[in-house]
CSV table of C-alpha atoms in Angstrom, one decimal:
chain,number,residue,atom,x,y,z
A,1,MET,CA,2.8,13.2,13.8
A,2,ILE,CA,-0.4,14.9,14.6
A,3,ARG,CA,0.0,18.1,16.6
A,4,ARG,CA,-2.6,19.4,19.0
A,5,PRO,CA,-3.5,23.0,18.4
A,6,PRO,CA,-2.4,25.6,21.0
A,7,ARG,CA,-4.8,26.1,23.8
A,8,SER,CA,-7.0,29.2,23.5
A,9,THR,CA,-9.4,30.9,25.8
A,10,HIS,CA,-11.7,31.5,22.8
A,11,CYS,CA,-12.7,27.9,22.0
A,12,ILE,CA,-15.9,25.9,21.7
A,13,SER,CA,-15.7,22.1,21.7
A,14,SER,CA,-18.4,19.6,21.1
A,15,ALA,CA,-18.5,15.9,20.6
A,16,ALA,CA,-21.2,13.3,20.1
A,17,SER,CA,-21.2,12.4,23.8
A,18,ASP,CA,-21.6,16.1,24.8
A,19,VAL,CA,-24.8,16.5,22.8
A,20,TYR,CA,-26.1,13.0,23.7
A,21,LYS,CA,-26.0,12.0,20.1
A,22,ARG,CA,-28.5,14.7,19.1
A,23,GLN,CA,-28.0,16.9,16.1
A,24,VAL,CA,-26.3,20.1,17.0
A,25,ASP,CA,-28.1,23.3,16.2
A,26,ILE,CA,-25.6,24.3,13.5
A,27,THR,CA,-27.7,27.2,12.4
A,28,SER,CA,-27.4,29.0,15.7
A,29,ILE,CA,-23.6,28.4,15.8
A,30,THR,CA,-23.0,29.7,12.3
A,31,THR,CA,-25.3,32.7,12.8
A,32,ALA,CA,-23.2,33.6,15.8
A,33,LEU,CA,-19.9,33.2,13.9
A,34,LEU,CA,-21.1,35.6,11.2
A,35,VAL,CA,-20.9,38.4,13.8
A,36,ASN,CA,-18.5,37.0,16.5
A,37,GLN,CA,-14.9,38.1,15.9
A,38,ALA,CA,-13.3,36.6,19.0
A,39,LEU,CA,-13.7,32.8,18.6
A,40,ALA,CA,-10.5,31.2,17.5
A,41,GLN,CA,-11.1,27.5,17.7
A,42,LEU,CA,-14.3,25.4,16.9
A,43,LYS,CA,-14.4,21.7,17.3
A,44,LEU,CA,-17.5,19.9,16.0
A,45,SER,CA,-16.2,16.4,15.3
A,46,GLY,CA,-18.9,13.8,15.1
A,47,VAL,CA,-21.9,15.9,16.0
A,48,HIS,CA,-24.4,14.8,13.4
A,49,MET,CA,-24.0,17.9,11.3
A,50,ARG,CA,-25.7,16.2,8.3
A,51,ASN,CA,-26.9,18.8,5.8
A,52,HIS,CA,-25.9,21.9,7.6
A,53,ALA,CA,-22.2,22.0,6.7
A,54,TYR,CA,-23.0,24.3,3.8
A,55,LEU,CA,-23.5,27.1,6.3
A,56,PHE,CA,-19.9,27.0,7.2
A,57,GLY,CA,-19.0,28.1,3.7
A,58,LYS,CA,-20.7,31.4,4.4
A,59,VAL,CA,-18.9,31.7,7.8
A,60,LEU,CA,-15.5,31.1,6.3
A,61,ALA,CA,-16.1,33.7,3.7
A,62,VAL,CA,-16.6,36.5,6.2
A,63,ASN,CA,-15.3,35.4,9.6
A,64,THR,CA,-12.0,37.0,10.6
A,65,SER,CA,-11.1,35.3,13.9
A,66,LEU,CA,-11.5,31.6,13.4
A,67,ARG,CA,-8.1,29.9,13.1
A,68,PHE,CA,-8.9,26.2,13.9
A,69,LEU,CA,-11.9,24.3,12.6
A,70,ASP,CA,-12.6,20.6,13.2
A,71,ILE,CA,-15.7,19.2,11.4
A,72,SER,CA,-14.3,15.7,11.0
A,73,ASN,CA,-16.4,12.5,11.3
A,74,ASN,CA,-19.5,14.2,9.9
A,75,SER,CA,-21.3,13.0,6.8
A,76,ILE,CA,-21.4,16.3,4.9
A,77,GLY,CA,-21.1,14.8,1.4
A,78,PHE,CA,-20.4,16.7,-1.8
A,79,ALA,CA,-22.6,19.8,-1.1
A,80,GLY,CA,-21.0,20.4,2.3
A,81,THR,CA,-17.5,19.8,0.9
A,82,LEU,CA,-18.2,22.2,-1.9
A,83,ALA,CA,-19.4,24.9,0.4
A,84,ILE,CA,-16.4,24.7,2.7
A,85,ALA,CA,-14.0,24.8,-0.3
A,86,LYS,CA,-15.8,27.9,-1.7
A,87,GLY,CA,-15.6,29.7,1.7
A,88,LEU,CA,-11.9,29.0,1.9
A,89,ARG,CA,-11.3,30.9,-1.3
A,90,TRP,CA,-12.1,34.1,0.5
A,91,ASN,CA,-11.0,33.2,4.0
A,92,LYS,CA,-7.9,35.1,5.3
A,93,THR,CA,-7.4,33.6,8.8
A,94,LEU,CA,-8.0,29.9,9.1
A,95,VAL,CA,-4.8,28.0,9.5
A,96,HIS,CA,-6.0,24.5,10.6
A,97,LEU,CA,-8.8,22.5,8.9
A,98,ASP,CA,-9.7,19.0,9.9
A,99,ILE,CA,-12.2,17.5,7.4
A,100,ARG,CA,-11.4,13.9,7.8
A,101,ASN,CA,-14.0,11.2,7.3
A,102,VAL,CA,-16.7,13.4,5.9
A,103,GLY,CA,-17.6,11.5,2.7
A,104,MET,CA,-15.4,13.6,0.4
A,105,ALA,CA,-15.2,12.0,-3.1
A,106,GLY,CA,-13.2,12.8,-6.2
A,107,MET,CA,-15.1,16.0,-7.0
A,108,GLY,CA,-14.6,17.3,-3.5
A,109,ALA,CA,-10.9,16.6,-3.7
A,110,ASN,CA,-10.8,18.5,-7.0
A,111,MET,CA,-12.3,21.6,-5.2
A,112,PHE,CA,-9.7,21.4,-2.4
A,113,GLY,CA,-6.9,21.1,-4.9
A,114,LYS,CA,-8.1,24.3,-6.5
A,115,VAL,CA,-8.4,26.0,-3.1
A,116,LEU,CA,-4.8,25.2,-2.3
A,117,THR,CA,-3.7,27.1,-5.3
A,118,LEU,CA,-5.4,30.2,-4.0
A,119,ASN,CA,-5.5,30.1,-0.2
A,120,LYS,CA,-2.6,31.8,1.5
A,121,THR,CA,-3.3,31.0,5.2
A,122,LEU,CA,-3.8,27.3,5.7
A,123,THR,CA,-0.8,25.6,7.3
A,124,GLU,CA,-2.5,22.3,8.2
A,125,LEU,CA,-5.0,20.3,6.1
A,126,LYS,CA,-6.4,17.0,7.2
A,127,VAL,CA,-8.4,15.2,4.5
A,128,GLY,CA,-7.7,11.6,5.6
A,129,VAL,CA,-10.2,8.8,5.8
A,130,ASN,CA,-12.0,10.1,2.7
A,131,HIS,CA,-12.0,7.4,0.0
A,132,PHE,CA,-11.2,9.6,-3.0
A,133,GLY,CA,-8.4,7.3,-4.2
A,134,ASP,CA,-5.5,8.0,-6.6
A,135,VAL,CA,-7.5,10.6,-8.6
A,136,GLY,CA,-8.3,12.6,-5.6
A,137,VAL,CA,-4.8,12.4,-4.2
A,138,LYS,CA,-3.5,13.7,-7.5
A,139,LEU,CA,-5.8,16.7,-7.5
A,140,ILE,CA,-4.9,17.7,-4.0
A,141,CYS,CA,-1.2,17.2,-4.6
A,142,GLU,CA,-1.3,19.4,-7.7
A,143,GLY,CA,-2.8,22.2,-5.6
A,144,ALA,CA,-0.4,21.6,-2.7
A,145,LYS,CA,2.8,21.6,-4.6
A,146,GLY,CA,2.5,25.3,-5.5
A,147,ASN,CA,1.1,26.4,-2.2
A,148,ARG,CA,3.5,28.5,-0.1
A,149,THR,CA,1.9,28.2,3.4
A,150,LEU,CA,0.9,24.5,3.8
A,151,LYS,CA,3.1,22.7,6.2
A,152,THR,CA,1.1,19.6,7.2
A,153,LEU,CA,-0.9,17.3,5.0
A,154,ASP,CA,-2.9,14.3,6.2
A,155,LEU,CA,-3.7,11.8,3.5
A,156,MET,CA,-4.2,8.8,5.8
A,157,LYS,CA,-6.5,6.0,4.5
A,158,VAL,CA,-7.6,7.6,1.3
A,159,ASP,CA,-7.2,4.4,-0.8
A,160,ALA,CA,-4.0,5.6,-2.4
A,161,SER,CA,-1.7,3.2,-4.3
A,162,ASP,CA,-0.1,5.4,-6.9
A,163,VAL,CA,2.1,8.0,-5.2
A,164,SER,CA,3.6,9.5,-8.3
A,165,ALA,CA,1.7,12.8,-7.6
A,166,ILE,CA,2.9,12.7,-4.0
A,167,LYS,CA,6.4,12.4,-5.3
A,168,LYS,CA,6.1,15.4,-7.6
A,169,MET,CA,4.5,17.4,-4.8
A,170,LEU,CA,7.4,16.6,-2.4
A,171,ILE,CA,9.9,17.6,-5.0
A,172,ASP,CA,8.3,20.9,-5.8
A,173,SER,CA,7.0,21.9,-2.4
A,174,VAL,CA,9.2,24.3,-0.4
A,175,THR,CA,7.0,24.4,2.7
A,176,ILE,CA,5.5,20.9,3.6
A,177,LYS,CA,7.1,19.6,6.7
A,178,GLU,CA,4.8,16.7,7.6
A,179,ILE,CA,2.9,14.2,5.6
A,180,ASP,CA,0.8,11.3,6.8
A,181,LEU,CA,0.2,8.4,4.4
A,182,LYS,CA,-0.8,5.8,6.9
A,183,TYR,CA,-3.1,3.0,6.0
A,184,ASN,CA,-2.9,3.2,2.2
A,185,ARG,CA,-1.6,0.6,-0.3
A,186,ILE,CA,1.6,2.2,-1.7
A,187,GLY,CA,3.7,-1.0,-1.4
A,188,ASP,CA,7.3,-1.3,-2.5
A,189,GLU,CA,6.8,0.7,-5.7
A,190,GLY,CA,5.3,3.6,-3.8
A,191,ALA,CA,8.1,3.5,-1.1
A,192,ILE,CA,10.7,3.6,-3.9
A,193,LEU,CA,9.0,6.7,-5.3
A,194,ILE,CA,8.9,8.3,-1.9
A,195,SER,CA,12.6,7.6,-1.5
A,196,GLU,CA,13.3,9.3,-4.8
A,197,ALA,CA,11.4,12.4,-3.6
A,198,LEU,CA,13.5,12.5,-0.5
A,199,LYS,CA,16.6,13.0,-2.6
A,200,HIS,CA,15.3,16.4,-3.7
A,201,ASN,CA,13.1,17.5,-0.9
A,202,LYS,CA,14.7,19.8,1.7
A,203,THR,CA,11.8,20.6,4.0
A,204,LEU,CA,10.1,17.3,5.1
A,205,THR,CA,10.7,16.5,8.8
A,206,GLN,CA,8.0,13.9,9.5
A,207,LEU,CA,6.8,11.0,7.4
A,208,ASN,CA,4.3,8.3,8.2
A,209,LEU,CA,4.3,5.3,6.0
A,210,SER,CA,2.8,2.7,8.4
A,211,LEU,CA,0.3,0.1,7.3
A,212,ASN,CA,1.3,0.4,3.6
A,213,GLU,CA,2.2,-3.2,2.6
A,214,ILE,CA,5.9,-2.2,2.3
A,215,GLU,CA,8.3,-5.1,2.1
A,216,ALA,CA,12.1,-5.6,1.4
A,217,LYS,CA,12.6,-3.5,-1.7
A,218,GLY,CA,10.7,-0.6,-0.3
A,219,ILE,CA,12.4,-0.7,3.1
A,220,LYS,CA,15.8,-0.9,1.4
A,221,ALA,CA,15.1,2.1,-0.9
A,222,ILE,CA,13.9,4.3,2.0
A,223,CYS,CA,16.9,3.3,4.2
A,224,LYS,CA,19.4,4.0,1.4
A,225,GLU,CA,18.1,7.5,1.1
A,226,LEU,CA,18.0,8.0,4.8
A,227,GLU,CA,21.7,7.3,5.0
A,228,VAL,CA,22.4,10.7,3.5
A,229,ASN,CA,19.2,12.6,4.2
A,230,SER,CA,19.7,15.6,6.5
A,231,THR,CA,16.1,16.9,7.0
A,232,LEU,CA,13.8,14.0,8.0
A,233,GLU,CA,13.6,13.7,11.8
A,234,VAL,CA,10.6,11.4,12.4
A,235,ILE,CA,9.6,8.3,10.4
A,236,ASP,CA,6.9,5.7,11.0
A,237,LEU,CA,7.3,2.4,9.2
A,238,GLY,CA,5.3,0.3,11.6
A,239,ASP,CA,2.9,-2.5,10.5
A,240,ASN,CA,5.0,-3.2,7.4
A,241,GLN,CA,7.0,-6.3,6.5
A,242,ILE,CA,10.2,-5.7,8.4
A,243,ARG,CA,11.9,-9.0,9.0
A,244,THR,CA,15.5,-9.8,10.1
A,245,GLN,CA,17.0,-8.9,6.7
A,246,GLU,CA,15.2,-5.5,6.6
A,247,ALA,CA,16.2,-4.8,10.2
A,248,GLU,CA,19.8,-5.3,9.2
A,249,VAL,CA,19.4,-2.7,6.5
A,250,ILE,CA,17.9,-0.3,9.1
A,251,GLY,CA,20.8,-0.9,11.4
A,252,GLU,CA,23.3,0.0,8.7
A,253,MET,CA,21.3,3.1,7.9
A,254,LEU,CA,21.4,4.2,11.6
A,255,LYS,CA,25.2,4.0,11.5
A,256,ALA,CA,25.2,6.7,8.8
A,257,ASN,CA,22.2,8.9,9.6
A,258,LYS,CA,22.7,11.9,11.8
A,259,ARG,CA,19.3,13.5,11.8
A,260,LEU,CA,16.6,11.1,12.8
A,261,THR,CA,15.3,11.5,16.3
A,262,GLN,CA,12.2,9.3,16.3
A,263,LEU,CA,11.6,5.8,14.7
A,264,ASP,CA,8.6,3.6,14.8
A,265,PHE,CA,8.8,-0.1,13.7
A,266,ARG,CA,6.1,-1.5,15.8
A,267,ASN,CA,4.1,-4.6,14.8
A,268,ALA,CA,6.7,-5.9,12.4
A,269,SER,CA,8.6,-9.3,12.4
A,270,MET,CA,12.1,-8.4,13.3
A,271,GLY,CA,12.6,-11.2,15.8
A,272,ASP,CA,15.6,-11.4,18.1
A,273,LYS,CA,18.2,-11.3,15.4
A,274,GLY,CA,16.6,-8.3,13.7
A,275,VAL,CA,16.5,-6.3,16.9
A,276,GLU,CA,20.2,-7.3,17.5
A,277,ALA,CA,21.1,-5.8,14.1
A,278,LEU,CA,19.1,-2.7,14.9
A,279,SER,CA,20.9,-2.4,18.2
A,280,GLU,CA,24.3,-2.5,16.5
A,281,GLY,CA,23.3,0.6,14.5
A,282,LEU,CA,22.2,2.4,17.7
A,283,THR,CA,25.6,1.9,19.3
A,284,ILE,CA,27.0,4.2,16.7
A,285,ASN,CA,24.0,6.5,16.1
A,286,ARG,CA,23.9,9.7,18.2
A,287,SER,CA,20.6,11.3,17.1
A,288,VAL,CA,17.8,8.9,17.8
A,289,GLU,CA,15.9,9.7,21.0
A,290,ASN,CA,12.7,7.7,20.6
A,291,LEU,CA,12.3,4.2,19.3
A,292,ASP,CA,9.2,2.0,19.2
A,293,ILE,CA,9.7,-1.7,18.4
A,294,ARG,CA,6.7,-3.2,20.2
A,295,ASN,CA,5.2,-6.5,19.0
A,296,ASN,CA,8.2,-7.7,17.0
A,297,GLY,CA,8.4,-11.2,18.2
A,298,ILE,CA,11.1,-10.7,20.8
C-alpha cells in the first residue's frame, strides 16, 4: 500500500548508516533550504535529528521547491512536531510528508488535524507508529475529512481501538484513496464500522486492516460489503483470525466482487479446507490478480 515517490534528480538522502550514527548537521541543511529553490526530495529518516526539527518549520514556511520530506524515525517530540505543523500552514508545495515514529503525542496530533483543515497541497501524510491513541486519531480524522487534496493516510500502529472517527472521515471524504490501519486493535467492532463506511465511500481503493485482532464477525461484515463494493481494489486482512469458516465467507464474496485485484490473507489459519473454499470463489472471480495466502497451515 505504500508507494515510493517518483525518482528525481534533485534529491538528498541520508540514513543512520550513511552518517555513521552521528548527528546530522541539520542547521547547515536547513540554512541551505532557505535559499535553495531546486531541491525536491529530502530524506532524513533516522539521522539523530534530536532537537533540530524545529528548524524545518522555518524551511516549510518559505521553501517553494520541496515536495517530498521524510523525517521519520527521529525523536523530535512535541516542539519539533509543533514547528513542522506551523510551517505546513504556510507551505504551498509539499505533497508528501513522512513523520512516522517521531514521538508525536495527542497535542501534536491536534496540531496536524488543524493543519489538514488549512493545507491545500499535501496528498500523502504518514503519521503511523506514533502512539497518540484514539484521541489523536479523532483529531487527525476531523481535519482530514474536510481536506480536498489528501489521498493517502498512514495510521499504522497508533494504538487505535475506536474507529468511529475513521468511519466518519471515510464517509465524508471525497479524496482519500488509501488508508493504512495496520497493527492497531480495532477488532470485530472496528471492522464492522469500517464495513459501514464502505457502503458510503466512493473513493477508497486500498485498505490495510492487517494485525487488528479481527475475527469471524468482523470478517463477515467486511466481506458482505465487498460483495457489492465497486471501488476498493486492494485489501490486506493478513494476521487476523481467518479460519475455515471465514475463508468460506471470503470465497462467496469473491464470486460476487468484480473490482478487487489484490488480496492478502497471510499468517491466518485457513487450513486446507479454507483454501479450498477460497479457491472455489476464484474459479468464478475474474478480477483478482494478486493473492497472498502464505503461512495458512496448508
